PDB file of C-alpha atoms in Angstrom:
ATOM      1  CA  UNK N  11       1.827 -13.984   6.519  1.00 47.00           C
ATOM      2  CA  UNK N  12       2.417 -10.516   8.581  1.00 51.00           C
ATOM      3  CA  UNK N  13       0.751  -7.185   6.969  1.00 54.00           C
ATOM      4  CA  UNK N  14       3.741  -5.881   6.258  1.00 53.00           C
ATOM      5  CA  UNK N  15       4.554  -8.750   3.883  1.00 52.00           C
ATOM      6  CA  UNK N  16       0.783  -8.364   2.107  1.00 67.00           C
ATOM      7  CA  UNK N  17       1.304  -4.337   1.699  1.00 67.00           C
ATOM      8  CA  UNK N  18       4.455  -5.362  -0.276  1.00 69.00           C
ATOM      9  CA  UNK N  19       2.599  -7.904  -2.184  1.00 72.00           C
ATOM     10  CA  UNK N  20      -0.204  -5.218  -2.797  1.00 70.00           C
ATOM     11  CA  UNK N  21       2.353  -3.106  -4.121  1.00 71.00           C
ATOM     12  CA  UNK N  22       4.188  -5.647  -6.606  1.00 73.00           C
ATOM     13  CA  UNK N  23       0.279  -6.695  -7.551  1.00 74.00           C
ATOM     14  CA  UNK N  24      -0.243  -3.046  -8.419  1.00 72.00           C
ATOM     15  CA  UNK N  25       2.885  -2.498 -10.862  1.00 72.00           C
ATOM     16  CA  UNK N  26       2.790  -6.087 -12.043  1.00 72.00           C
ATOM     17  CA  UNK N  27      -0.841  -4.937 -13.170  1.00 70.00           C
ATOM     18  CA  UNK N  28       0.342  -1.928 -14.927  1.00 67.00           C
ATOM     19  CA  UNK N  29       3.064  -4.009 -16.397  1.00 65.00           C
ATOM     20  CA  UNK N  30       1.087  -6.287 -18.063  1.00 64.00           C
ATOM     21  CA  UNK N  31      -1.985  -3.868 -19.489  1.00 63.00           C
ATOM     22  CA  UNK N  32       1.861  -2.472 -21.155  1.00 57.00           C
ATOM     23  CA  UNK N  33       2.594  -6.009 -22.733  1.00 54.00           C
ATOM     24  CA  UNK N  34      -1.003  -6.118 -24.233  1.00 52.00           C
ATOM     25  CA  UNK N  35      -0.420  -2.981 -25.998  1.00 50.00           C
ATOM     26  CA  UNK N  36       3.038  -4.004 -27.268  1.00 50.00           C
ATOM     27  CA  UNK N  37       2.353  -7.796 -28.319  1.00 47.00           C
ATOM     28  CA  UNK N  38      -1.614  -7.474 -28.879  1.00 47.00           C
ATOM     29  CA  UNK N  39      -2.609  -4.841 -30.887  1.00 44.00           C
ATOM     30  CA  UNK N  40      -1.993  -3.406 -33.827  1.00 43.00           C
ATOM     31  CA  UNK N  41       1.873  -0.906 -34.400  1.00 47.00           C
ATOM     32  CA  UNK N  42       0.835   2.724 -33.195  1.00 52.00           C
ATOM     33  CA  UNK N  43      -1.983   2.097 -31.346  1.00 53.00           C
ATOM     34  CA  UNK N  44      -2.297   3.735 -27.958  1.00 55.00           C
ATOM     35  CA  UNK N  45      -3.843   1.609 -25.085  1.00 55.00           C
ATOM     36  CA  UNK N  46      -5.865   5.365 -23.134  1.00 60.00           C
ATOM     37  CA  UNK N  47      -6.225   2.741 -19.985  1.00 58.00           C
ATOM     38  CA  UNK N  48      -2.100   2.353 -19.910  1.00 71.00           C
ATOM     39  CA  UNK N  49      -0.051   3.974 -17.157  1.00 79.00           C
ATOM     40  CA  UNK N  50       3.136   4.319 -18.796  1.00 80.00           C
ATOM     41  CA  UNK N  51       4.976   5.935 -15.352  1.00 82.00           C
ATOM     42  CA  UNK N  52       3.823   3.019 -13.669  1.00 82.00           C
ATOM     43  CA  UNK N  53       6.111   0.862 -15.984  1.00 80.00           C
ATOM     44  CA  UNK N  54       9.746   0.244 -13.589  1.00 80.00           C
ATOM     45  CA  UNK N  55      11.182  -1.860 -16.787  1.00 80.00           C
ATOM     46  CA  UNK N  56      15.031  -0.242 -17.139  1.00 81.00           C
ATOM     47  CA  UNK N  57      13.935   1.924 -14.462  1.00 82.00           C
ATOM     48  CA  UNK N  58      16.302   2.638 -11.402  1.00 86.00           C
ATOM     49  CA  UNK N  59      14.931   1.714  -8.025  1.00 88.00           C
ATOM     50  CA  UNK N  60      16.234   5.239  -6.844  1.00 87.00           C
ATOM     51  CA  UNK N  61      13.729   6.820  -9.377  1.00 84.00           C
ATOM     52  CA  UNK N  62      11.084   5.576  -7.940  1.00 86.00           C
ATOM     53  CA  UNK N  63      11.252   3.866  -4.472  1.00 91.00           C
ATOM     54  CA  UNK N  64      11.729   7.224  -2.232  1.00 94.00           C
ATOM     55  CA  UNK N  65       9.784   8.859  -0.152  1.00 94.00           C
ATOM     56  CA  UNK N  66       7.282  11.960  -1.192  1.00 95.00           C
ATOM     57  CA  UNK N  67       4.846  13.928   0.475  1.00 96.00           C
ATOM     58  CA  UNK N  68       1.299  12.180   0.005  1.00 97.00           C
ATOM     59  CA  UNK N  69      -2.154  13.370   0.453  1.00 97.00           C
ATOM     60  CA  UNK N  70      -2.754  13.730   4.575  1.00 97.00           C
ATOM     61  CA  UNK N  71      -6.342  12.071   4.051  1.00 97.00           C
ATOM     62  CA  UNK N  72      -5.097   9.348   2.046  1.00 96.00           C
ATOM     63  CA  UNK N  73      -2.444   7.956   4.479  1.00 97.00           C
ATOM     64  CA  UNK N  74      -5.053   8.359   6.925  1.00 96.00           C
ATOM     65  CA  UNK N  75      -7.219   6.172   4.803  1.00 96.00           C
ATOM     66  CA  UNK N  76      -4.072   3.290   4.572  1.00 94.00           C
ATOM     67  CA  UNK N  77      -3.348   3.489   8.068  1.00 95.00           C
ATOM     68  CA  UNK N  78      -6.987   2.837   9.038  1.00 93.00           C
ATOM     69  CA  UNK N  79      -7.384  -0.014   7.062  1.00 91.00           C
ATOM     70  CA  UNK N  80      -4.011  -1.357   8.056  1.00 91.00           C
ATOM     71  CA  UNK N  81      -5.378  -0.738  11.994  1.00 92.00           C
ATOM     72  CA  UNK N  82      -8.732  -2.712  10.840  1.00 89.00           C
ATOM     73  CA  UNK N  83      -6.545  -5.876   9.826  1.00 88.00           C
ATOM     74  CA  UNK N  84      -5.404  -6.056  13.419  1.00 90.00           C
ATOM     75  CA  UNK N  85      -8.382  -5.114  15.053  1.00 90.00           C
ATOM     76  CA  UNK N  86     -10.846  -7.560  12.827  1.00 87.00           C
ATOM     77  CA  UNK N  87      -8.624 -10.221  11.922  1.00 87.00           C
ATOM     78  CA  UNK N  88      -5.877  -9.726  13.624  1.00 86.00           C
ATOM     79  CA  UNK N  89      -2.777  -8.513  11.715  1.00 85.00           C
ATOM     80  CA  UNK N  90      -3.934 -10.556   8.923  1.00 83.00           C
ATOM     81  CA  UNK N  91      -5.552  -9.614   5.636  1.00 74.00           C
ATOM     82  CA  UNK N  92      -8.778 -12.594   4.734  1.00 70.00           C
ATOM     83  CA  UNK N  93      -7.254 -12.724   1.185  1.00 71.00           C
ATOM     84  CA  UNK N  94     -10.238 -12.110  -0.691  1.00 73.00           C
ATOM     85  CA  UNK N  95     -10.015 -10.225  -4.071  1.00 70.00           C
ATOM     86  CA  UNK N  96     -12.269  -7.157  -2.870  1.00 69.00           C
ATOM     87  CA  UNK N  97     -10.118  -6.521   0.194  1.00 69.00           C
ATOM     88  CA  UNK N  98      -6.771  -6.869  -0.866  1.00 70.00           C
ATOM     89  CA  UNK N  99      -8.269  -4.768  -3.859  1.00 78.00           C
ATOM     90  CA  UNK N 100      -9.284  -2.459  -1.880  1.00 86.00           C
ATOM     91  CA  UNK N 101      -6.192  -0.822  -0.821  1.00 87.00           C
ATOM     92  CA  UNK N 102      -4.582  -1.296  -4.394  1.00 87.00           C
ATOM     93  CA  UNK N 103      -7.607   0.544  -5.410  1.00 90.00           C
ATOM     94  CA  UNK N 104      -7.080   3.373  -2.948  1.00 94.00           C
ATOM     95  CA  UNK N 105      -3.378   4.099  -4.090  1.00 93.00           C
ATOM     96  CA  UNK N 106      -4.339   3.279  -7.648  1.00 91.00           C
ATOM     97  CA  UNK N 107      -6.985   6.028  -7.913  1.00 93.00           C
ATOM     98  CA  UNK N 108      -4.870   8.531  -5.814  1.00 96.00           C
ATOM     99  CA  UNK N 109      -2.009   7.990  -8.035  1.00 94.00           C
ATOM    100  CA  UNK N 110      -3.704   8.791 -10.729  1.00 92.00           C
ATOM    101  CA  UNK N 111      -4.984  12.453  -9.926  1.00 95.00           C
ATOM    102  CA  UNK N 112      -0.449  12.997  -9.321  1.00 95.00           C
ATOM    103  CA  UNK N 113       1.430  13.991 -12.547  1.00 94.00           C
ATOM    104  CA  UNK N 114       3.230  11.122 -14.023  1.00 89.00           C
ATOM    105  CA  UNK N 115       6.476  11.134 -12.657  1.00 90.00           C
ATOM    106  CA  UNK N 116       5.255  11.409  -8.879  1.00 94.00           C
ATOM    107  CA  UNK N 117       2.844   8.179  -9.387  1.00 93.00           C
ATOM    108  CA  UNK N 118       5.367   5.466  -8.719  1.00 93.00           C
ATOM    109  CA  UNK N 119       7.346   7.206  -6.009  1.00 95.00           C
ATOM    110  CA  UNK N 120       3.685   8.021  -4.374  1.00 95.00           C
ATOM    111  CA  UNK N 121       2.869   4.153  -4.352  1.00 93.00           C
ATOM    112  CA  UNK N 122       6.373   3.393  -2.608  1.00 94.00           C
ATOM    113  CA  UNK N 123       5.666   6.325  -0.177  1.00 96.00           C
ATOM    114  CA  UNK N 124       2.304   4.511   1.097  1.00 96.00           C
ATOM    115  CA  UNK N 125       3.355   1.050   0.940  1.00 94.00           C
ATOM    116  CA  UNK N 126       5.766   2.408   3.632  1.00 96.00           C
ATOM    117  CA  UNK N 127       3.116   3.716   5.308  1.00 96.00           C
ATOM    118  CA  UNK N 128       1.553   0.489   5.528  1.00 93.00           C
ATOM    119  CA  UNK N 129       4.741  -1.031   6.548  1.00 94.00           C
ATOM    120  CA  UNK N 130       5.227   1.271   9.114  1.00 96.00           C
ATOM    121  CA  UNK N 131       1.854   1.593  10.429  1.00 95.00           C
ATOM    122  CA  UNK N 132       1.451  -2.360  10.635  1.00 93.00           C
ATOM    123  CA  UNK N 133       5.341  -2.252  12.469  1.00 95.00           C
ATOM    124  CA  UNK N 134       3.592   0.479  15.210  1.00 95.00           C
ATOM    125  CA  UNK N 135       0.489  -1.259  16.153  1.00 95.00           C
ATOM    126  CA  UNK N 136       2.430  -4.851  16.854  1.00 94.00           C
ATOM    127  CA  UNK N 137       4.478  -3.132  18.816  1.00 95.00           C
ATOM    128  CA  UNK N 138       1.644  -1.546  20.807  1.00 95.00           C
ATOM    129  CA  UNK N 139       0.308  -4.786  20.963  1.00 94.00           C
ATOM    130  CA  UNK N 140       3.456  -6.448  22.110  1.00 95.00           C
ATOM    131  CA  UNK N 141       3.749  -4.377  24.606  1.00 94.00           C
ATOM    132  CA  UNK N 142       0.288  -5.158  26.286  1.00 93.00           C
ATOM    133  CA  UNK N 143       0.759  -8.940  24.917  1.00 93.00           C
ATOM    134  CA  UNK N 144       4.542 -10.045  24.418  1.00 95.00           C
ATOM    135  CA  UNK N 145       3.386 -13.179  23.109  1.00 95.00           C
ATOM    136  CA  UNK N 146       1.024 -12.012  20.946  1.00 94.00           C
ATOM    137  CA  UNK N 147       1.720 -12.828  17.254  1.00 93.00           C
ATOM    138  CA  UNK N 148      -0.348 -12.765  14.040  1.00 89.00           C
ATOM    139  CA  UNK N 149      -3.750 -13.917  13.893  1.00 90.00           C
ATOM    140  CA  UNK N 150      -4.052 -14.545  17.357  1.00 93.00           C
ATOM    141  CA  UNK N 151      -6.415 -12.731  18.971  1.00 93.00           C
ATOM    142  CA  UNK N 152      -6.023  -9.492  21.514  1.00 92.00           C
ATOM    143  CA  UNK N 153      -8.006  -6.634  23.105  1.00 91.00           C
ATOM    144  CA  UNK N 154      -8.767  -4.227  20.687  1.00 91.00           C
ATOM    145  CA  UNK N 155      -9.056  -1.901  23.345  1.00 90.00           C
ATOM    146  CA  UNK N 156      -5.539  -1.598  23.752  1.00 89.00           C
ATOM    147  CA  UNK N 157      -4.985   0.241  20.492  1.00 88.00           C
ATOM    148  CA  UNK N 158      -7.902   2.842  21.499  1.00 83.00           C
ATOM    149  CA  UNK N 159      -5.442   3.588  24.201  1.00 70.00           C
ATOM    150  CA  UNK N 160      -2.885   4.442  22.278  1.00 68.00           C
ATOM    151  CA  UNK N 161      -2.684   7.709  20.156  1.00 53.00           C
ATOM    152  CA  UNK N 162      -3.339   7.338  16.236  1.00 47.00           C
ATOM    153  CA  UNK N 163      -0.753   8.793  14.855  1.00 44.00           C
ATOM    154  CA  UNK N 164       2.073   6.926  12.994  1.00 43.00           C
ATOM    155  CA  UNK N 165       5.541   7.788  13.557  1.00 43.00           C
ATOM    156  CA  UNK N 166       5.923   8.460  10.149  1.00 45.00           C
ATOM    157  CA  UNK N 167       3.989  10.704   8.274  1.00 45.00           C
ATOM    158  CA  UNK N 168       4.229  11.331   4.898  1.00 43.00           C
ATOM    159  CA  UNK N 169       2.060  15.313   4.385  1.00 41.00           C
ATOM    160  CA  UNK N 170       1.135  17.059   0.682  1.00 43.00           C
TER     161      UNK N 170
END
């Protein structure tokens, strides 16, 4: 499994989360009670994709924060996440407690905007290493070194 395909299950993770803390407080409590730990912007249900999956300026130290975990993936374990709960969680929980400190309607589109980020991040360092190593592919091994070469900037950068 590539990075890019993890950050996207991150992502559905993250709103299939929020999703189902909303079906609790529909089908599990009592009429009228309010669930204070449910994101109700978070919920995409009759939602169009356009509302939400678009690109908005993010907090500058929080990309930073995505794209150097994405580049410790590929330097540790090269391009690929270990699958344990606390380190796929702790990207979710990154975004999740970012999104949180946005107004409501900017939470959603703020969690697309750094899943691309990951995307794109994870697409720029295989190339760099592709370049060095054409047939280099996930979890094999490479020089680290050859990203410390290579300036850390993304090509796409997403600025609040």
């Amino acid at each position: 499994m590539n990075l890019s395909m993890t950050a996207m299950a991150l992502a559905r993770r993250y709103v299939e989360n929020w999703n189902m803390q909303s079906e609790k407080t529909r089908f599990g409590t009592q009429t009228g009670h309010v669930n204070p730990y449910e994101d109700p912007w978070m919920d995409i249900t009759n939602r169009s994709p356009s509302e939400w999956q678009r690109i908005i300026p993010v907090d500058q130290d929080v990309a930073d924060q995505i794209r150097s975990m994405v580049r410790e993936d590929f330097v540790k374990r090269y391009g690929m996440t270990d699958g344990s709960p606390e380190h796929v969680n702790d990207r979710s929980n990154l975004i999740k407690q970012y999104t949180k400190t946005l107004p409501g309607e900017q939470r959603l589109p703020a969690t697309w905007t750094l899943e691309q980020i990951i995307s794109q991040e994870a697409e720029r360092i295989k190339e760099i290493i592709l370049e060095k190593d054409p047939s280099w592919t996930y979890g094999k091994p490479f020089d680290p070194s050859i990203l410390e070469q290579e300036s850390s900037k993304s090509h796409f950068e997403a600025r609040g």
